[in-house]
Amino acid sequence: MKLRRLVAACAALTLVVGLPAAGATQAAATPRFTKYVALGDSYTSAPFVPVADLLSLGCARSYSNYPKMLAAALGVWRFTDVSCGGADTTNMTQPQSTVLGTAAPQFDALTPDTDLVTLGIGGNDFGVFGDIIGTCPGLRASDPAGAPCKAHFTVDGVDTLRAKITQTQTRIAIVVQGIRARAPQATIVLVGYPKIAPEHGTCPSILPFADGDYTYLYSIEQALNAAVAGAAAAGGATYVDTFTPSTGHDACAPDGQAWIQGKDINLLRALNYHPRYEGEAGMASLTYKTLTGQAPVVTAAEQSAWAAKARALAKQAAASPQALEASTNRVRTSAQR
């Protein structure tokens, strides 16, 4: 296990682009953490973002996910990433079944000397994310200019997805309490979800939602992030807003600017409706800046560097068909965070 953590850390050091190196001069001092544990779902694990961690089995973790970039930027060497695609809050304390075996409860990685924990969770609870991306595209044809998805999930005047998100906030708050009990000295950071849909405009060839349902998808993700932020505040944790700074980097943005993959799986970039390398780098950068007291903004230079690295990693993955096939075999689902 120690060798695996060392390999992961070394790999991360080669992947971080646009993030400050440990020891670099900063406007704010870089905090020193000695043991970092990353928890979360597939927005954390980063399926199909090259290069794949082939030892993560059905959890579909990437060596380019934001925890590994953050660990490298912070200079943390005792680092454990147990994020897993499809995880929800119950998988913090309960095992998770994957297509290639059973993942241990993520809380098993926490110890009393853990001093940094990042958590990205909530989208899978009560099936919210799977429901919206599994249902809405199929309803577009019935009313392309309207909002058939919103109508579908509104029952007797009640938005059923928002009601589920309210319950999700309670669950996340309990998770924060659980982290605090197991790692009482840890700085706990809850990382929000970046924008999938733009605030204005549509791109049906990429996000096949009815025109009115773009606003609905946007509002549901706003509500989910508000739930994550509320749970963080209730538990004395730090919230990292990736939603606001990802403006202009939604799935409809041009290639090189987009953080999120659209409806089609790209084996060299990302699982559909999930962050690309650029999105993972953005989340890492925003988390680093939050921890170091810097403004949570993304610069054009950072975005350009991430896009260049994404292209290089895609070429690297394409040149290794065996690794690509192995990665494909480890991801069998397209609708889980």
Short mmCIF file of C-alpha atoms in Angstrom, two decimals:
data_model
loop_
_atom_site.label_atom_id
_atom_site.label_comp_id
_atom_site.label_asym_id
_atom_site.label_seq_id
_atom_site.Cartn_x
_atom_site.Cartn_y
_atom_site.Cartn_z
CA MET A 1 0.00 0.00 0.00
CA LYS A 2 2.82 2.43 0.82
CA LEU A 3 4.44 1.71 -2.55
CA ARG A 4 1.16 2.35 -4.29
CA ARG A 5 0.75 5.70 -2.55
CA LEU A 6 4.29 6.66 -3.53
CA VAL A 7 3.65 5.73 -7.15
CA ALA A 8 0.46 7.79 -7.14
CA ALA A 9 2.21 10.79 -5.65
CA CYS A 10 5.08 10.59 -8.13
CA ALA A 11 2.66 10.27 -11.03
CA ALA A 12 0.78 13.33 -9.81
CA LEU A 13 3.98 15.37 -9.80
CA THR A 14 4.37 14.73 -13.50
CA LEU A 15 0.79 15.69 -14.27
CA VAL A 16 0.30 18.96 -12.46
CA VAL A 17 0.26 21.82 -14.92
CA GLY A 18 -0.78 25.33 -13.95
CA LEU A 19 -0.65 24.54 -10.23
CA PRO A 20 2.13 25.98 -8.07
CA ALA A 21 4.83 23.57 -7.04
CA ALA A 22 5.37 22.89 -3.37
CA GLY A 23 7.73 25.47 -1.93
CA ALA A 24 7.01 28.06 -4.60
CA THR A 25 6.70 31.66 -3.47
CA GLN A 26 3.05 32.52 -2.91
CA ALA A 27 1.08 35.53 -1.74
CA ALA A 28 -0.19 33.27 1.03
CA ALA A 29 1.80 30.57 2.80
CA THR A 30 1.16 27.02 1.64
CA PRO A 31 -0.26 25.03 4.56
CA ARG A 32 1.68 21.93 5.50
CA PHE A 33 -0.25 18.71 5.64
CA THR A 34 1.29 15.36 6.44
CA LYS A 35 -1.53 12.92 5.73
CA TYR A 36 -4.20 13.61 3.12
CA VAL A 37 -7.20 11.36 2.40
CA ALA A 38 -9.45 11.96 -0.62
CA LEU A 39 -13.06 10.74 -0.51
CA GLY A 40 -15.72 11.05 -3.17
CA ASP A 41 -17.64 9.93 -6.23
CA SER A 42 -16.66 9.85 -9.90
CA TYR A 43 -16.32 13.63 -10.20
CA THR A 44 -13.40 12.97 -7.85
CA SER A 45 -12.16 9.66 -9.25
CA ALA A 46 -12.28 10.98 -12.87
CA PRO A 47 -13.09 7.93 -15.07
CA PHE A 48 -11.44 7.90 -18.50
CA VAL A 49 -9.35 10.98 -17.74
CA PRO A 50 -5.89 9.80 -18.75
CA VAL A 51 -3.85 8.26 -17.31
CA ALA A 52 -5.95 5.58 -15.60
CA ASP A 53 -4.97 4.10 -12.25
CA LEU A 54 -5.33 0.47 -13.25
CA LEU A 55 -5.12 -0.65 -9.62
CA SER A 56 -8.36 1.13 -8.72
CA LEU A 57 -10.44 -1.56 -10.41
CA GLY A 58 -14.14 -0.71 -10.67
CA CYS A 59 -13.68 2.66 -8.95
CA ALA A 60 -12.17 4.05 -12.18
CA ARG A 61 -9.70 6.44 -10.59
CA SER A 62 -7.30 8.49 -12.69
CA TYR A 63 -3.75 9.58 -11.96
CA SER A 64 -4.96 12.97 -13.25
CA ASN A 65 -7.80 13.49 -10.81
CA TYR A 66 -7.93 16.58 -8.64
CA PRO A 67 -6.84 14.91 -5.37
CA LYS A 68 -3.59 13.70 -6.93
CA MET A 69 -2.89 17.13 -8.40
CA LEU A 70 -3.69 18.78 -5.08
CA ALA A 71 -1.46 16.37 -3.15
CA ALA A 72 1.43 17.21 -5.46
CA ALA A 73 0.84 20.96 -5.22
CA LEU A 74 0.74 20.76 -1.42
CA GLY A 75 3.79 18.49 -1.24
CA VAL A 76 1.88 15.79 0.65
CA TRP A 77 3.51 12.36 0.53
CA ARG A 78 1.25 10.37 2.85
CA PHE A 79 -1.70 10.44 0.52
CA THR A 80 -4.59 8.03 0.02
CA ASP A 81 -7.25 8.38 -2.67
CA VAL A 82 -10.28 6.11 -2.11
CA SER A 83 -12.76 7.98 -4.33
CA CYS A 84 -14.95 5.66 -6.35
CA GLY A 85 -17.23 6.12 -9.33
CA GLY A 86 -20.88 5.69 -8.38
CA ALA A 87 -20.31 6.35 -4.68
CA ASP A 88 -22.89 8.11 -2.55
CA THR A 89 -22.86 9.11 1.10
CA THR A 90 -23.71 5.58 2.27
CA ASN A 91 -20.42 4.33 0.83
CA MET A 92 -18.49 6.32 3.38
CA THR A 93 -19.40 3.71 6.00
CA GLN A 94 -20.60 0.79 3.86
CA PRO A 95 -18.83 -1.27 1.16
CA GLN A 96 -19.52 -0.39 -2.46
CA SER A 97 -20.12 -3.01 -5.12
CA THR A 98 -18.39 -2.35 -8.44
CA VAL A 99 -18.27 -4.38 -11.63
CA LEU A 100 -14.84 -5.69 -10.65
CA GLY A 101 -15.30 -6.34 -6.96
CA THR A 102 -16.17 -4.64 -3.70
CA ALA A 103 -14.61 -1.39 -2.54
CA ALA A 104 -14.13 -0.97 1.20
CA PRO A 105 -16.00 1.81 3.03
CA GLN A 106 -14.16 5.01 2.24
CA PHE A 107 -13.99 5.96 5.91
CA ASP A 108 -11.63 3.01 6.41
CA ALA A 109 -8.87 5.23 5.04
CA LEU A 110 -9.28 7.81 7.83
CA THR A 111 -7.02 7.68 10.88
CA PRO A 112 -6.57 9.98 13.89
CA ASP A 113 -3.43 11.50 12.34
CA THR A 114 -5.14 12.42 9.05
CA ASP A 115 -4.83 16.19 8.80
CA LEU A 116 -6.47 16.92 5.41
CA VAL A 117 -9.64 15.38 3.97
CA THR A 118 -11.32 16.39 0.72
CA LEU A 119 -14.82 15.19 -0.04
CA GLY A 120 -16.77 15.37 -3.29
CA ILE A 121 -20.14 13.69 -2.81
CA GLY A 122 -23.89 14.13 -3.15
CA GLY A 123 -24.76 13.81 -6.83
CA ASN A 124 -25.55 10.10 -6.63
CA ASP A 125 -27.65 10.23 -3.46
CA PHE A 126 -31.26 9.28 -4.16
CA GLY A 127 -30.27 8.87 -7.82
CA VAL A 128 -30.48 12.60 -8.61
CA PHE A 129 -27.67 12.75 -11.16
CA GLY A 130 -28.56 9.45 -12.80
CA ASP A 131 -32.23 10.47 -12.99
CA ILE A 132 -31.63 13.79 -14.69
CA ILE A 133 -29.12 12.62 -17.31
CA GLY A 134 -30.93 9.31 -17.81
CA THR A 135 -34.36 10.89 -18.29
CA CYS A 136 -34.07 14.40 -19.71
CA PRO A 137 -32.42 13.67 -23.09
CA GLY A 138 -35.14 11.16 -23.90
CA LEU A 139 -37.85 13.75 -23.30
CA ARG A 140 -36.40 16.41 -25.59
CA ALA A 141 -38.22 15.20 -28.70
CA SER A 142 -41.60 15.59 -27.00
CA ASP A 143 -41.14 19.34 -26.52
CA PRO A 144 -37.81 20.64 -27.88
CA ALA A 145 -38.51 24.27 -27.03
CA GLY A 146 -40.12 23.60 -23.66
CA ALA A 147 -39.09 22.02 -20.36
CA PRO A 148 -40.45 18.46 -20.40
CA CYS A 149 -37.84 17.24 -17.92
CA LYS A 150 -38.84 19.82 -15.33
CA ALA A 151 -42.48 18.85 -15.88
CA HIS A 152 -41.60 15.17 -15.47
CA PHE A 153 -39.96 15.69 -12.10
CA THR A 154 -42.64 18.09 -10.80
CA VAL A 155 -45.37 16.14 -9.06
CA ASP A 156 -48.36 17.95 -7.57
CA GLY A 157 -46.40 21.17 -7.72
CA VAL A 158 -43.39 19.71 -5.91
CA ASP A 159 -39.98 19.41 -7.56
CA THR A 160 -39.06 15.87 -6.54
CA LEU A 161 -35.36 16.28 -7.36
CA ARG A 162 -35.05 19.36 -5.16
CA ALA A 163 -36.78 17.47 -2.37
CA LYS A 164 -34.19 14.71 -2.69
CA ILE A 165 -31.38 17.27 -2.62
CA THR A 166 -32.72 18.64 0.66
CA GLN A 167 -32.37 15.15 2.10
CA THR A 168 -28.91 14.87 0.58
CA GLN A 169 -27.73 17.90 2.55
CA THR A 170 -28.62 16.12 5.77
CA ARG A 171 -26.69 13.06 4.65
CA ILE A 172 -23.59 15.08 3.73
CA ALA A 173 -23.71 16.86 7.08
CA ILE A 174 -23.67 13.47 8.81
CA VAL A 175 -20.67 12.47 6.68
CA VAL A 176 -18.81 15.57 7.83
CA GLN A 177 -19.55 14.61 11.43
CA GLY A 178 -18.22 11.13 10.73
CA ILE A 179 -14.98 12.50 9.29
CA ARG A 180 -14.57 14.75 12.32
CA ALA A 181 -15.02 11.80 14.69
CA ARG A 182 -12.42 9.68 12.91
CA ALA A 183 -9.92 12.43 12.06
CA PRO A 184 -10.45 15.10 14.75
CA GLN A 185 -7.43 17.21 13.72
CA ALA A 186 -8.21 17.26 10.01
CA THR A 187 -8.98 20.23 7.83
CA ILE A 188 -12.12 19.07 6.03
CA VAL A 189 -12.79 20.43 2.54
CA LEU A 190 -16.01 19.85 0.60
CA VAL A 191 -15.50 20.32 -3.13
CA GLY A 192 -18.54 21.37 -5.14
CA TYR A 193 -19.54 20.40 -8.67
CA PRO A 194 -18.55 22.51 -11.72
CA LYS A 195 -21.13 23.66 -14.24
CA ILE A 196 -22.50 21.13 -16.68
CA ALA A 197 -24.94 23.43 -18.51
CA PRO A 198 -24.35 27.05 -19.44
CA GLU A 199 -26.30 29.79 -17.73
CA HIS A 200 -27.47 31.00 -21.15
CA GLY A 201 -27.70 29.29 -24.51
CA THR A 202 -27.98 25.68 -25.64
CA CYS A 203 -25.91 23.05 -27.46
CA PRO A 204 -28.24 20.11 -28.15
CA SER A 205 -25.61 18.15 -30.07
CA ILE A 206 -23.54 18.05 -26.87
CA LEU A 207 -26.20 18.32 -24.16
CA PRO A 208 -29.39 16.88 -25.71
CA PHE A 209 -31.83 18.61 -23.37
CA ALA A 210 -34.92 20.58 -24.37
CA ASP A 211 -34.25 24.30 -24.48
CA GLY A 212 -36.15 25.05 -21.26
CA ASP A 213 -34.49 22.20 -19.43
CA TYR A 214 -31.07 23.84 -19.63
CA THR A 215 -32.30 26.28 -17.02
CA TYR A 216 -33.71 23.37 -15.04
CA LEU A 217 -30.44 21.41 -15.11
CA TYR A 218 -28.57 24.58 -14.13
CA SER A 219 -30.93 25.17 -11.18
CA ILE A 220 -30.69 21.57 -9.98
CA GLU A 221 -26.92 21.76 -9.92
CA GLN A 222 -27.13 25.09 -8.10
CA ALA A 223 -29.33 23.43 -5.50
CA LEU A 224 -26.93 20.49 -5.16
CA ASN A 225 -24.00 22.82 -4.60
CA ALA A 226 -26.00 24.83 -2.09
CA ALA A 227 -26.64 21.57 -0.22
CA VAL A 228 -22.92 20.76 -0.20
CA ALA A 229 -22.10 24.29 0.99
CA GLY A 230 -24.79 24.11 3.67
CA ALA A 231 -23.46 20.81 4.98
CA ALA A 232 -19.94 22.25 5.07
CA ALA A 233 -21.10 25.28 7.05
CA ALA A 234 -23.04 23.13 9.50
CA GLY A 235 -20.00 20.96 10.21
CA GLY A 236 -17.34 23.65 10.33
CA ALA A 237 -15.79 22.44 7.08
CA THR A 238 -14.45 24.49 4.17
CA TYR A 239 -16.49 24.65 0.96
CA VAL A 240 -14.79 25.04 -2.42
CA ASP A 241 -17.06 26.66 -4.98
CA THR A 242 -16.21 25.23 -8.39
CA PHE A 243 -19.59 26.20 -9.89
CA THR A 244 -19.09 29.96 -10.10
CA PRO A 245 -15.47 29.89 -11.35
CA SER A 246 -16.37 27.34 -14.03
CA THR A 247 -18.51 29.89 -15.88
CA GLY A 248 -17.60 29.62 -19.54
CA HIS A 249 -16.21 26.13 -19.02
CA ASP A 250 -19.46 24.12 -19.13
CA ALA A 251 -20.03 21.25 -21.57
CA CYS A 252 -21.18 23.68 -24.28
CA ALA A 253 -17.87 25.59 -24.24
CA PRO A 254 -15.40 25.08 -27.11
CA ASP A 255 -12.85 22.31 -26.93
CA GLY A 256 -9.96 23.51 -24.82
CA GLN A 257 -12.30 25.60 -22.68
CA ALA A 258 -14.85 22.97 -21.65
CA TRP A 259 -14.33 21.25 -18.31
CA ILE A 260 -17.17 18.78 -18.80
CA GLN A 261 -17.60 16.04 -21.38
CA GLY A 262 -20.94 16.05 -23.21
CA LYS A 263 -23.29 13.17 -23.95
CA ASP A 264 -20.70 11.00 -25.70
CA ILE A 265 -18.11 8.94 -23.85
CA ASN A 266 -14.59 9.77 -24.99
CA LEU A 267 -12.16 7.03 -23.99
CA LEU A 268 -9.28 9.48 -24.29
CA ARG A 269 -10.88 12.38 -22.40
CA ALA A 270 -13.67 11.52 -19.93
CA LEU A 271 -16.85 9.64 -19.19
CA ASN A 272 -19.95 11.36 -20.52
CA TYR A 273 -21.28 14.24 -18.38
CA HIS A 274 -18.10 14.10 -16.29
CA PRO A 275 -15.04 16.32 -15.90
CA ARG A 276 -12.26 16.22 -18.45
CA TYR A 277 -8.64 16.77 -17.44
CA GLU A 278 -9.27 20.52 -17.60
CA GLY A 279 -12.11 20.17 -15.09
CA GLU A 280 -10.05 18.09 -12.69
CA ALA A 281 -7.20 20.60 -12.94
CA GLY A 282 -9.66 23.41 -12.32
CA MET A 283 -11.01 21.74 -9.20
CA ALA A 284 -7.48 21.11 -7.95
CA SER A 285 -6.47 24.71 -8.55
CA LEU A 286 -9.56 26.15 -6.87
CA THR A 287 -9.11 23.87 -3.86
CA TYR A 288 -5.45 24.83 -3.58
CA LYS A 289 -6.30 28.52 -3.81
CA THR A 290 -9.02 28.18 -1.17
CA LEU A 291 -6.60 26.45 1.21
CA THR A 292 -3.94 29.10 0.65
CA GLY A 293 -6.23 32.13 0.88
CA GLN A 294 -5.95 33.12 -2.77
CA ALA A 295 -8.75 34.41 -4.97
CA PRO A 296 -10.79 31.46 -6.34
CA VAL A 297 -10.47 32.39 -9.99
CA VAL A 298 -9.20 30.62 -13.07
CA THR A 299 -6.78 32.51 -15.29
CA ALA A 300 -6.51 32.28 -19.05
CA ALA A 301 -2.93 31.09 -18.67
CA GLU A 302 -4.01 28.24 -16.40
CA GLN A 303 -6.75 27.19 -18.79
CA SER A 304 -4.36 27.23 -21.74
CA ALA A 305 -1.84 25.09 -19.87
CA TRP A 306 -4.50 22.58 -18.84
CA ALA A 307 -5.82 22.29 -22.40
CA ALA A 308 -2.32 21.63 -23.71
CA LYS A 309 -1.73 18.97 -21.05
CA ALA A 310 -5.09 17.35 -21.85
CA ARG A 311 -4.10 17.02 -25.50
CA ALA A 312 -0.74 15.51 -24.56
CA LEU A 313 -2.33 13.01 -22.19
CA ALA A 314 -4.89 11.99 -24.82
CA LYS A 315 -2.06 11.27 -27.26
CA GLN A 316 -0.25 9.31 -24.57
CA ALA A 317 -3.35 7.22 -23.88
CA ALA A 318 -3.98 6.62 -27.59
CA ALA A 319 -0.41 5.34 -27.96
CA SER A 320 -1.01 2.70 -25.28
CA PRO A 321 -3.87 0.50 -26.53
CA GLN A 322 -3.35 -2.09 -23.79
CA ALA A 323 -3.80 0.50 -21.06
CA LEU A 324 -6.81 1.96 -22.87
CA GLU A 325 -8.44 -1.46 -23.15
CA ALA A 326 -7.78 -2.14 -19.48
CA SER A 327 -9.31 1.21 -18.56
CA THR A 328 -12.35 0.47 -20.69
CA ASN A 329 -12.84 -2.86 -18.95
CA ARG A 330 -12.89 -1.09 -15.60
CA VAL A 331 -15.70 1.31 -16.45
CA ARG A 332 -18.99 -0.31 -17.42
CA THR A 333 -21.48 2.41 -16.55
CA SER A 334 -22.11 5.80 -18.11
CA ALA A 335 -24.54 7.40 -15.67
CA GLN A 336 -22.80 7.51 -12.33
CA ARG A 337 -20.89 10.25 -10.64
#
